């Protein structure tokens, strides 16, 4: 199963908004609303930000939001803060294999 | 407070096996599953498999299914990941994470354990 496609890096200045894309196929992102996003700071475990494409767990800042169009899911971070500098991974259910696949990860730099 | 506490780092030789434990607390173990994910140093996340905390049913990723066994001990609320015939390419940090799926895998993983570094080297 090939990894979902994410940009290797994105950057933004404090206060700005950025969007990270996650492109899959009809066998995963395009068909299922089982897309989640994770934030990972260096040396730390991943943390759930978004599940079910758009759902935000309690305790996660409202600055994080998710969406999907066709075979591409997106994570938007508004009002960028220095603490948002981290790696971000998307994840989707894969129907043909009843398994899960992650994106390659995106490194966010806050300028 | 939901916690997943993993066993310590391991050094293994190629061809041997490793077993990593994930002791859970703060929730009812049998009402959730546990998913395992690994991360080669400097690289991305890879889903390995899922085990039900209720009945021990499993689902494995195709690329490791012949070498991977996931089990649980409901008496101690602990999940285990055993990987056999280790290769240098298996050197990675292995994470367990709570999964809302009991009869099938759930659709997200939260929270995660602290990770266990497994180093495979001759």
PDB file of C-alpha atoms in Angstrom:
ATOM      1  CA  UNK A   1       0.000   0.000   0.000  1.00  0.00           C
ATOM      2  CA  UNK A   2       1.547   3.322  -1.084  1.00  0.00           C
ATOM      3  CA  UNK A   3       1.722   6.149   1.404  1.00  0.00           C
ATOM      4  CA  UNK A   4      -0.656   9.088   1.035  1.00  0.00           C
ATOM      5  CA  UNK A   5       1.026  12.081  -0.606  1.00  0.00           C
ATOM      6  CA  UNK A   6       1.839  15.099   1.527  1.00  0.00           C
ATOM      7  CA  UNK A   7       4.157  18.036   0.809  1.00  0.00           C
ATOM      8  CA  UNK A   8       7.516  17.509   2.468  1.00  0.00           C
ATOM      9  CA  UNK A   9       7.482  20.945   4.030  1.00  0.00           C
ATOM     10  CA  UNK A  10       5.385  24.052   4.501  1.00  0.00           C
ATOM     11  CA  UNK A  11       6.113  27.301   6.288  1.00  0.00           C
ATOM     12  CA  UNK A  12       4.313  30.357   7.544  1.00  0.00           C
ATOM     13  CA  UNK A  13       4.721  33.356   9.794  1.00  0.00           C
ATOM     14  CA  UNK A  14       3.101  33.724  13.210  1.00  0.00           C
ATOM     15  CA  UNK A  15      -0.551  34.672  12.879  1.00  0.00           C
ATOM     16  CA  UNK A  16      -0.875  33.392   9.329  1.00  0.00           C
ATOM     17  CA  UNK A  17      -2.854  30.356   8.164  1.00  0.00           C
ATOM     18  CA  UNK A  18      -1.415  27.357   6.353  1.00  0.00           C
ATOM     19  CA  UNK A  19      -2.946  24.287   4.734  1.00  0.00           C
ATOM     20  CA  UNK A  20      -1.372  20.848   4.431  1.00  0.00           C
ATOM     21  CA  UNK A  21      -2.749  18.575   1.726  1.00  0.00           C
ATOM     22  CA  UNK A  22      -3.007  14.791   1.804  1.00  0.00           C
ATOM     23  CA  UNK A  23      -3.726  13.103  -1.523  1.00  0.00           C
ATOM     24  CA  UNK A  24      -4.869   9.524  -1.807  1.00  0.00           C
ATOM     25  CA  UNK A  25      -6.995   7.445  -4.149  1.00  0.00           C
ATOM     26  CA  UNK A  26     -10.573   6.229  -4.546  1.00  0.00           C
ATOM     27  CA  UNK A  27      -9.572   3.237  -2.408  1.00  0.00           C
ATOM     28  CA  UNK A  28      -8.896   5.378   0.639  1.00  0.00           C
ATOM     29  CA  UNK A  29      -9.413   9.140   1.045  1.00  0.00           C
ATOM     30  CA  UNK A  30     -11.745   9.342  -1.945  1.00  0.00           C
ATOM     31  CA  UNK A  31     -14.294   6.903  -0.551  1.00  0.00           C
ATOM     32  CA  UNK A  32     -14.001   6.826   3.225  1.00  0.00           C
ATOM     33  CA  UNK A  33     -14.477   9.552   5.826  1.00  0.00           C
ATOM     34  CA  UNK A  34     -11.929   7.831   8.055  1.00  0.00           C
ATOM     35  CA  UNK A  35      -9.181  10.447   7.727  1.00  0.00           C
ATOM     36  CA  UNK A  36      -7.222  11.551  10.765  1.00  0.00           C
ATOM     37  CA  UNK A  37      -4.353  13.965  11.363  1.00  0.00           C
ATOM     38  CA  UNK A  38      -1.515  13.749  13.880  1.00  0.00           C
ATOM     39  CA  UNK A  39       1.031  16.249  15.172  1.00  0.00           C
ATOM     40  CA  UNK A  40       4.478  15.062  16.211  1.00  0.00           C
ATOM     41  CA  UNK A  41       7.087  17.238  17.867  1.00  0.00           C
ATOM     42  CA  UNK A  42      10.729  16.054  17.680  1.00  0.00           C
ATOM     43  CA  UNK A  43      11.376  13.178  20.037  1.00  0.00           C
ATOM     44  CA  UNK A  44       7.733  12.966  21.061  1.00  0.00           C
ATOM     45  CA  UNK A  45       4.849  10.627  20.348  1.00  0.00           C
ATOM     46  CA  UNK A  46       2.220  11.612  17.778  1.00  0.00           C
ATOM     47  CA  UNK A  47      -0.868  13.450  19.037  1.00  0.00           C
ATOM     48  CA  UNK A  48      -4.329  13.207  17.481  1.00  0.00           C
ATOM     49  CA  UNK A  49      -5.571  16.523  16.041  1.00  0.00           C
ATOM     50  CA  UNK A  50      -8.476  15.585  13.752  1.00  0.00           C
ATOM     51  CA  UNK A  51     -10.483  12.406  13.084  1.00  0.00           C
ATOM     52  CA  UNK A  52     -13.398  11.590  10.842  1.00  0.00           C
ATOM     53  CA  UNK A  53     -12.083  14.233   8.386  1.00  0.00           C
ATOM     54  CA  UNK A  54     -13.390  17.192  10.403  1.00  0.00           C
ATOM     55  CA  UNK A  55     -13.845  16.159  14.049  1.00  0.00           C
ATOM     56  CA  UNK A  56     -11.658  17.782  16.655  1.00  0.00           C
ATOM     57  CA  UNK A  57     -11.130  15.931  19.967  1.00  0.00           C
ATOM     58  CA  UNK A  58     -11.692  17.845  23.164  1.00  0.00           C
ATOM     59  CA  UNK A  59      -8.573  19.698  24.211  1.00  0.00           C
ATOM     60  CA  UNK A  60      -7.374  20.329  20.660  1.00  0.00           C
ATOM     61  CA  UNK A  61      -7.251  24.000  19.705  1.00  0.00           C
ATOM     62  CA  UNK A  62      -9.972  25.300  17.388  1.00  0.00           C
ATOM     63  CA  UNK A  63      -7.159  26.701  15.260  1.00  0.00           C
ATOM     64  CA  UNK A  64      -6.871  23.214  13.744  1.00  0.00           C
ATOM     65  CA  UNK A  65      -9.499  22.169  11.202  1.00  0.00           C
ATOM     66  CA  UNK A  66      -9.894  19.442   8.619  1.00  0.00           C
ATOM     67  CA  UNK A  67     -11.682  19.059   5.304  1.00  0.00           C
ATOM     68  CA  UNK A  68     -11.861  16.793   2.274  1.00  0.00           C
ATOM     69  CA  UNK A  69     -12.567  17.180  -1.411  1.00  0.00           C
ATOM     70  CA  UNK A  70     -12.452  14.171  -3.687  1.00  0.00           C
ATOM     71  CA  UNK A  71      -9.276  12.218  -3.033  1.00  0.00           C
ATOM     72  CA  UNK A  72      -7.541  15.036  -1.146  1.00  0.00           C
ATOM     73  CA  UNK A  73      -7.875  15.782   2.544  1.00  0.00           C
ATOM     74  CA  UNK A  74      -6.537  18.966   4.090  1.00  0.00           C
ATOM     75  CA  UNK A  75      -5.464  20.235   7.487  1.00  0.00           C
ATOM     76  CA  UNK A  76      -5.644  23.976   8.065  1.00  0.00           C
ATOM     77  CA  UNK A  77      -3.896  25.695  10.945  1.00  0.00           C
ATOM     78  CA  UNK A  78      -4.987  29.263  11.552  1.00  0.00           C
ATOM     79  CA  UNK A  79      -3.253  31.884  13.685  1.00  0.00           C
ATOM     80  CA  UNK A  80       0.100  30.093  13.468  1.00  0.00           C
ATOM     81  CA  UNK A  81       2.065  29.948  16.692  1.00  0.00           C
ATOM     82  CA  UNK A  82       5.680  28.995  17.334  1.00  0.00           C
ATOM     83  CA  UNK A  83       4.507  25.871  19.177  1.00  0.00           C
ATOM     84  CA  UNK A  84       2.860  24.611  15.982  1.00  0.00           C
ATOM     85  CA  UNK A  85       6.291  23.898  14.489  1.00  0.00           C
ATOM     86  CA  UNK A  86       6.240  20.099  14.162  1.00  0.00           C
ATOM     87  CA  UNK A  87       5.683  17.213  11.753  1.00  0.00           C
ATOM     88  CA  UNK A  88       2.118  16.503  10.623  1.00  0.00           C
ATOM     89  CA  UNK A  89       0.794  13.182   9.335  1.00  0.00           C
ATOM     90  CA  UNK A  90      -2.495  12.257   7.724  1.00  0.00           C
ATOM     91  CA  UNK A  91      -3.919   8.743   7.917  1.00  0.00           C
ATOM     92  CA  UNK A  92      -6.720   7.003   6.046  1.00  0.00           C
ATOM     93  CA  UNK A  93      -8.557   3.706   5.977  1.00  0.00           C
ATOM     94  CA  UNK A  94      -7.853   1.603   2.872  1.00  0.00           C
ATOM     95  CA  UNK A  95     -10.865  -0.337   1.717  1.00  0.00           C
ATOM     96  CA  UNK A  96      -9.304  -3.003  -0.490  1.00  0.00           C
ATOM     97  CA  UNK A  97      -7.003  -4.258   2.281  1.00  0.00           C
ATOM     98  CA  UNK A  98      -9.044  -3.215   5.350  1.00  0.00           C
ATOM     99  CA  UNK A  99      -5.922  -1.555   6.689  1.00  0.00           C
ATOM    100  CA  UNK A 100      -4.589   1.927   7.368  1.00  0.00           C
ATOM    101  CA  UNK A 101      -2.058   4.066   5.545  1.00  0.00           C
ATOM    102  CA  UNK A 102      -0.221   7.190   6.656  1.00  0.00           C
ATOM    103  CA  UNK A 103       1.036  10.084   4.603  1.00  0.00           C
ATOM    104  CA  UNK A 104       4.758  10.664   4.322  1.00  0.00           C
ATOM    105  CA  UNK A 105       4.577  13.584   6.736  1.00  0.00           C
ATOM    106  CA  UNK A 106       4.933  17.366   6.402  1.00  0.00           C
ATOM    107  CA  UNK A 107       7.424  19.454   8.339  1.00  0.00           C
ATOM    108  CA  UNK A 108       5.874  22.786   9.368  1.00  0.00           C
ATOM    109  CA  UNK A 109       8.280  25.648  10.000  1.00  0.00           C
ATOM    110  CA  UNK A 110       7.051  28.791  11.720  1.00  0.00           C
ATOM    111  CA  UNK A 111       9.224  31.608  10.432  1.00  0.00           C
TER     112      UNK A 111
ATOM    113  CA  UNK B   1      -6.212   9.908  32.677  1.00  0.00           C
ATOM    114  CA  UNK B   2      -5.618   7.434  29.887  1.00  0.00           C
ATOM    115  CA  UNK B   3      -2.039   6.168  29.781  1.00  0.00           C
ATOM    116  CA  UNK B   4      -0.185   3.654  27.640  1.00  0.00           C
ATOM    117  CA  UNK B   5       3.222   2.757  29.079  1.00  0.00           C
ATOM    118  CA  UNK B   6       5.595   0.783  26.873  1.00  0.00           C
ATOM    119  CA  UNK B   7       8.554  -1.402  27.761  1.00  0.00           C
ATOM    120  CA  UNK B   8      12.112  -0.188  27.421  1.00  0.00           C
ATOM    121  CA  UNK B   9      14.535  -0.097  24.462  1.00  0.00           C
ATOM    122  CA  UNK B  10      15.759  -3.342  22.932  1.00  0.00           C
ATOM    123  CA  UNK B  11      18.933  -4.355  21.111  1.00  0.00           C
ATOM    124  CA  UNK B  12      18.498  -7.451  18.952  1.00  0.00           C
ATOM    125  CA  UNK B  13      20.517  -9.418  16.440  1.00  0.00           C
ATOM    126  CA  UNK B  14      19.198 -10.176  12.941  1.00  0.00           C
ATOM    127  CA  UNK B  15      17.058 -13.291  12.818  1.00  0.00           C
ATOM    128  CA  UNK B  16      15.918 -13.072  16.431  1.00  0.00           C
ATOM    129  CA  UNK B  17      12.593 -11.874  17.863  1.00  0.00           C
ATOM    130  CA  UNK B  18      11.448  -8.967  20.015  1.00  0.00           C
ATOM    131  CA  UNK B  19       8.377  -8.596  22.205  1.00  0.00           C
ATOM    132  CA  UNK B  20       7.243  -5.119  23.258  1.00  0.00           C
ATOM    133  CA  UNK B  21       4.614  -4.568  25.934  1.00  0.00           C
ATOM    134  CA  UNK B  22       2.082  -1.747  26.246  1.00  0.00           C
ATOM    135  CA  UNK B  23       0.472  -1.492  29.691  1.00  0.00           C
ATOM    136  CA  UNK B  24      -2.707   0.562  29.672  1.00  0.00           C
ATOM    137  CA  UNK B  25      -4.545   2.384  32.457  1.00  0.00           C
ATOM    138  CA  UNK B  26      -7.311   4.913  32.935  1.00  0.00           C
ATOM    139  CA  UNK B  27      -9.946   3.189  30.777  1.00  0.00           C
ATOM    140  CA  UNK B  28     -11.769  -0.117  30.357  1.00  0.00           C
ATOM    141  CA  UNK B  29      -9.362  -2.223  28.304  1.00  0.00           C
ATOM    142  CA  UNK B  30     -11.975  -4.566  26.821  1.00  0.00           C
ATOM    143  CA  UNK B  31     -13.955  -1.646  25.372  1.00  0.00           C
ATOM    144  CA  UNK B  32     -11.168  -0.658  22.978  1.00  0.00           C
ATOM    145  CA  UNK B  33      -8.531  -2.048  20.680  1.00  0.00           C
ATOM    146  CA  UNK B  34      -4.817  -1.314  20.459  1.00  0.00           C
ATOM    147  CA  UNK B  35      -3.065  -0.316  17.256  1.00  0.00           C
ATOM    148  CA  UNK B  36       0.673  -0.600  16.662  1.00  0.00           C
ATOM    149  CA  UNK B  37       2.612   1.855  14.505  1.00  0.00           C
ATOM    150  CA  UNK B  38       6.344   2.043  13.830  1.00  0.00           C
ATOM    151  CA  UNK B  39       8.650   4.839  12.758  1.00  0.00           C
ATOM    152  CA  UNK B  40      12.105   4.303  11.287  1.00  0.00           C
ATOM    153  CA  UNK B  41      14.382   7.062  12.649  1.00  0.00           C
ATOM    154  CA  UNK B  42      13.989  10.204  10.556  1.00  0.00           C
ATOM    155  CA  UNK B  43      11.128   8.740   8.531  1.00  0.00           C
ATOM    156  CA  UNK B  44       7.339   8.600   8.602  1.00  0.00           C
ATOM    157  CA  UNK B  45       4.748   6.511  10.407  1.00  0.00           C
ATOM    158  CA  UNK B  46       3.790   2.991   9.314  1.00  0.00           C
ATOM    159  CA  UNK B  47       0.647   1.156  10.475  1.00  0.00           C
ATOM    160  CA  UNK B  48       1.492  -2.384  11.563  1.00  0.00           C
ATOM    161  CA  UNK B  49      -1.679  -3.852  12.929  1.00  0.00           C
ATOM    162  CA  UNK B  50      -4.584  -3.848  15.377  1.00  0.00           C
ATOM    163  CA  UNK B  51      -5.746  -6.142  18.172  1.00  0.00           C
ATOM    164  CA  UNK B  52      -9.101  -6.121  19.923  1.00  0.00           C
ATOM    165  CA  UNK B  53      -9.010  -5.703  23.696  1.00  0.00           C
ATOM    166  CA  UNK B  54     -12.341  -7.554  23.848  1.00  0.00           C
ATOM    167  CA  UNK B  55     -11.691 -10.817  22.006  1.00  0.00           C
ATOM    168  CA  UNK B  56      -8.076 -10.690  20.782  1.00  0.00           C
ATOM    169  CA  UNK B  57      -9.035 -10.550  17.118  1.00  0.00           C
ATOM    170  CA  UNK B  58      -6.280  -9.095  14.955  1.00  0.00           C
ATOM    171  CA  UNK B  59      -5.599  -7.411  11.634  1.00  0.00           C
ATOM    172  CA  UNK B  60      -2.056  -7.134  10.279  1.00  0.00           C
ATOM    173  CA  UNK B  61      -0.388  -5.069   7.584  1.00  0.00           C
ATOM    174  CA  UNK B  62       0.441  -7.220   4.579  1.00  0.00           C
ATOM    175  CA  UNK B  63       4.167  -6.480   4.658  1.00  0.00           C
ATOM    176  CA  UNK B  64       4.666  -7.851   8.199  1.00  0.00           C
ATOM    177  CA  UNK B  65       1.785 -10.306   8.642  1.00  0.00           C
ATOM    178  CA  UNK B  66       4.057 -13.357   8.335  1.00  0.00           C
ATOM    179  CA  UNK B  67       6.344 -12.146  11.150  1.00  0.00           C
ATOM    180  CA  UNK B  68       4.019 -10.211  13.474  1.00  0.00           C
ATOM    181  CA  UNK B  69       1.857 -11.399  16.362  1.00  0.00           C
ATOM    182  CA  UNK B  70      -0.292  -9.058  18.446  1.00  0.00           C
ATOM    183  CA  UNK B  71      -1.773 -10.320  21.698  1.00  0.00           C
ATOM    184  CA  UNK B  72      -3.439  -9.011  24.830  1.00  0.00           C
ATOM    185  CA  UNK B  73      -3.672  -9.927  28.518  1.00  0.00           C
ATOM    186  CA  UNK B  74      -6.981  -8.587  29.813  1.00  0.00           C
ATOM    187  CA  UNK B  75      -6.052  -9.440  33.419  1.00  0.00           C
ATOM    188  CA  UNK B  76      -3.301  -6.817  33.321  1.00  0.00           C
ATOM    189  CA  UNK B  77      -4.764  -4.569  30.581  1.00  0.00           C
ATOM    190  CA  UNK B  78      -1.597  -5.040  28.561  1.00  0.00           C
ATOM    191  CA  UNK B  79      -1.048  -5.448  24.837  1.00  0.00           C
ATOM    192  CA  UNK B  80       1.983  -7.128  23.288  1.00  0.00           C
ATOM    193  CA  UNK B  81       3.707  -6.861  19.916  1.00  0.00           C
ATOM    194  CA  UNK B  82       6.055  -9.673  18.860  1.00  0.00           C
ATOM    195  CA  UNK B  83       8.076  -9.350  15.671  1.00  0.00           C
ATOM    196  CA  UNK B  84      10.117 -12.351  14.471  1.00  0.00           C
ATOM    197  CA  UNK B  85      12.981 -12.892  12.031  1.00  0.00           C
ATOM    198  CA  UNK B  86      14.230  -9.375  12.664  1.00  0.00           C
ATOM    199  CA  UNK B  87      16.128  -7.505   9.954  1.00  0.00           C
ATOM    200  CA  UNK B  88      18.130  -4.284  10.130  1.00  0.00           C
ATOM    201  CA  UNK B  89      15.226  -2.595   8.315  1.00  0.00           C
ATOM    202  CA  UNK B  90      13.081  -3.284  11.391  1.00  0.00           C
ATOM    203  CA  UNK B  91      15.153  -0.802  13.412  1.00  0.00           C
ATOM    204  CA  UNK B  92      12.502   1.701  14.462  1.00  0.00           C
ATOM    205  CA  UNK B  93      10.517   3.236  17.286  1.00  0.00           C
ATOM    206  CA  UNK B  94       7.435   1.120  17.897  1.00  0.00           C
ATOM    207  CA  UNK B  95       4.313   2.823  19.251  1.00  0.00           C
ATOM    208  CA  UNK B  96       1.099   1.447  20.679  1.00  0.00           C
ATOM    209  CA  UNK B  97      -2.036   3.582  20.651  1.00  0.00           C
ATOM    210  CA  UNK B  98      -5.568   3.160  21.937  1.00  0.00           C
ATOM    211  CA  UNK B  99      -8.024   2.396  19.148  1.00  0.00           C
ATOM    212  CA  UNK B 100     -11.794   2.869  19.526  1.00  0.00           C
ATOM    213  CA  UNK B 101     -12.445  -0.255  17.443  1.00  0.00           C
ATOM    214  CA  UNK B 102     -13.440  -3.348  19.424  1.00  0.00           C
ATOM    215  CA  UNK B 103     -14.744  -5.702  16.716  1.00  0.00           C
ATOM    216  CA  UNK B 104     -13.010  -3.963  13.849  1.00  0.00           C
ATOM    217  CA  UNK B 105     -10.268  -1.373  13.867  1.00  0.00           C
ATOM    218  CA  UNK B 106     -11.402   2.113  14.772  1.00  0.00           C
ATOM    219  CA  UNK B 107     -10.853   5.266  12.755  1.00  0.00           C
ATOM    220  CA  UNK B 108      -8.258   7.021  14.870  1.00  0.00           C
ATOM    221  CA  UNK B 109      -5.490   6.349  17.362  1.00  0.00           C
ATOM    222  CA  UNK B 110      -5.478   8.242  20.676  1.00  0.00           C
ATOM    223  CA  UNK B 111      -3.556   8.485  22.906  1.00  0.00           C
ATOM    224  CA  UNK B 112      -0.171   6.982  22.040  1.00  0.00           C
ATOM    225  CA  UNK B 113       2.437   5.307  24.198  1.00  0.00           C
ATOM    226  CA  UNK B 114       5.862   6.862  24.595  1.00  0.00           C
ATOM    227  CA  UNK B 115       7.426   4.557  22.009  1.00  0.00           C
ATOM    228  CA  UNK B 116       9.994   1.755  22.250  1.00  0.00           C
ATOM    229  CA  UNK B 117      13.210   1.892  20.238  1.00  0.00           C
ATOM    230  CA  UNK B 118      14.133  -1.491  18.783  1.00  0.00           C
ATOM    231  CA  UNK B 119      17.602  -1.627  17.261  1.00  0.00           C
ATOM    232  CA  UNK B 120      18.513  -4.592  15.069  1.00  0.00           C
ATOM    233  CA  UNK B 121      22.230  -4.943  14.476  1.00  0.00           C
ATOM    234  CA  UNK B 122      24.813  -7.674  14.275  1.00  0.00           C
TER     235      UNK B 122
END
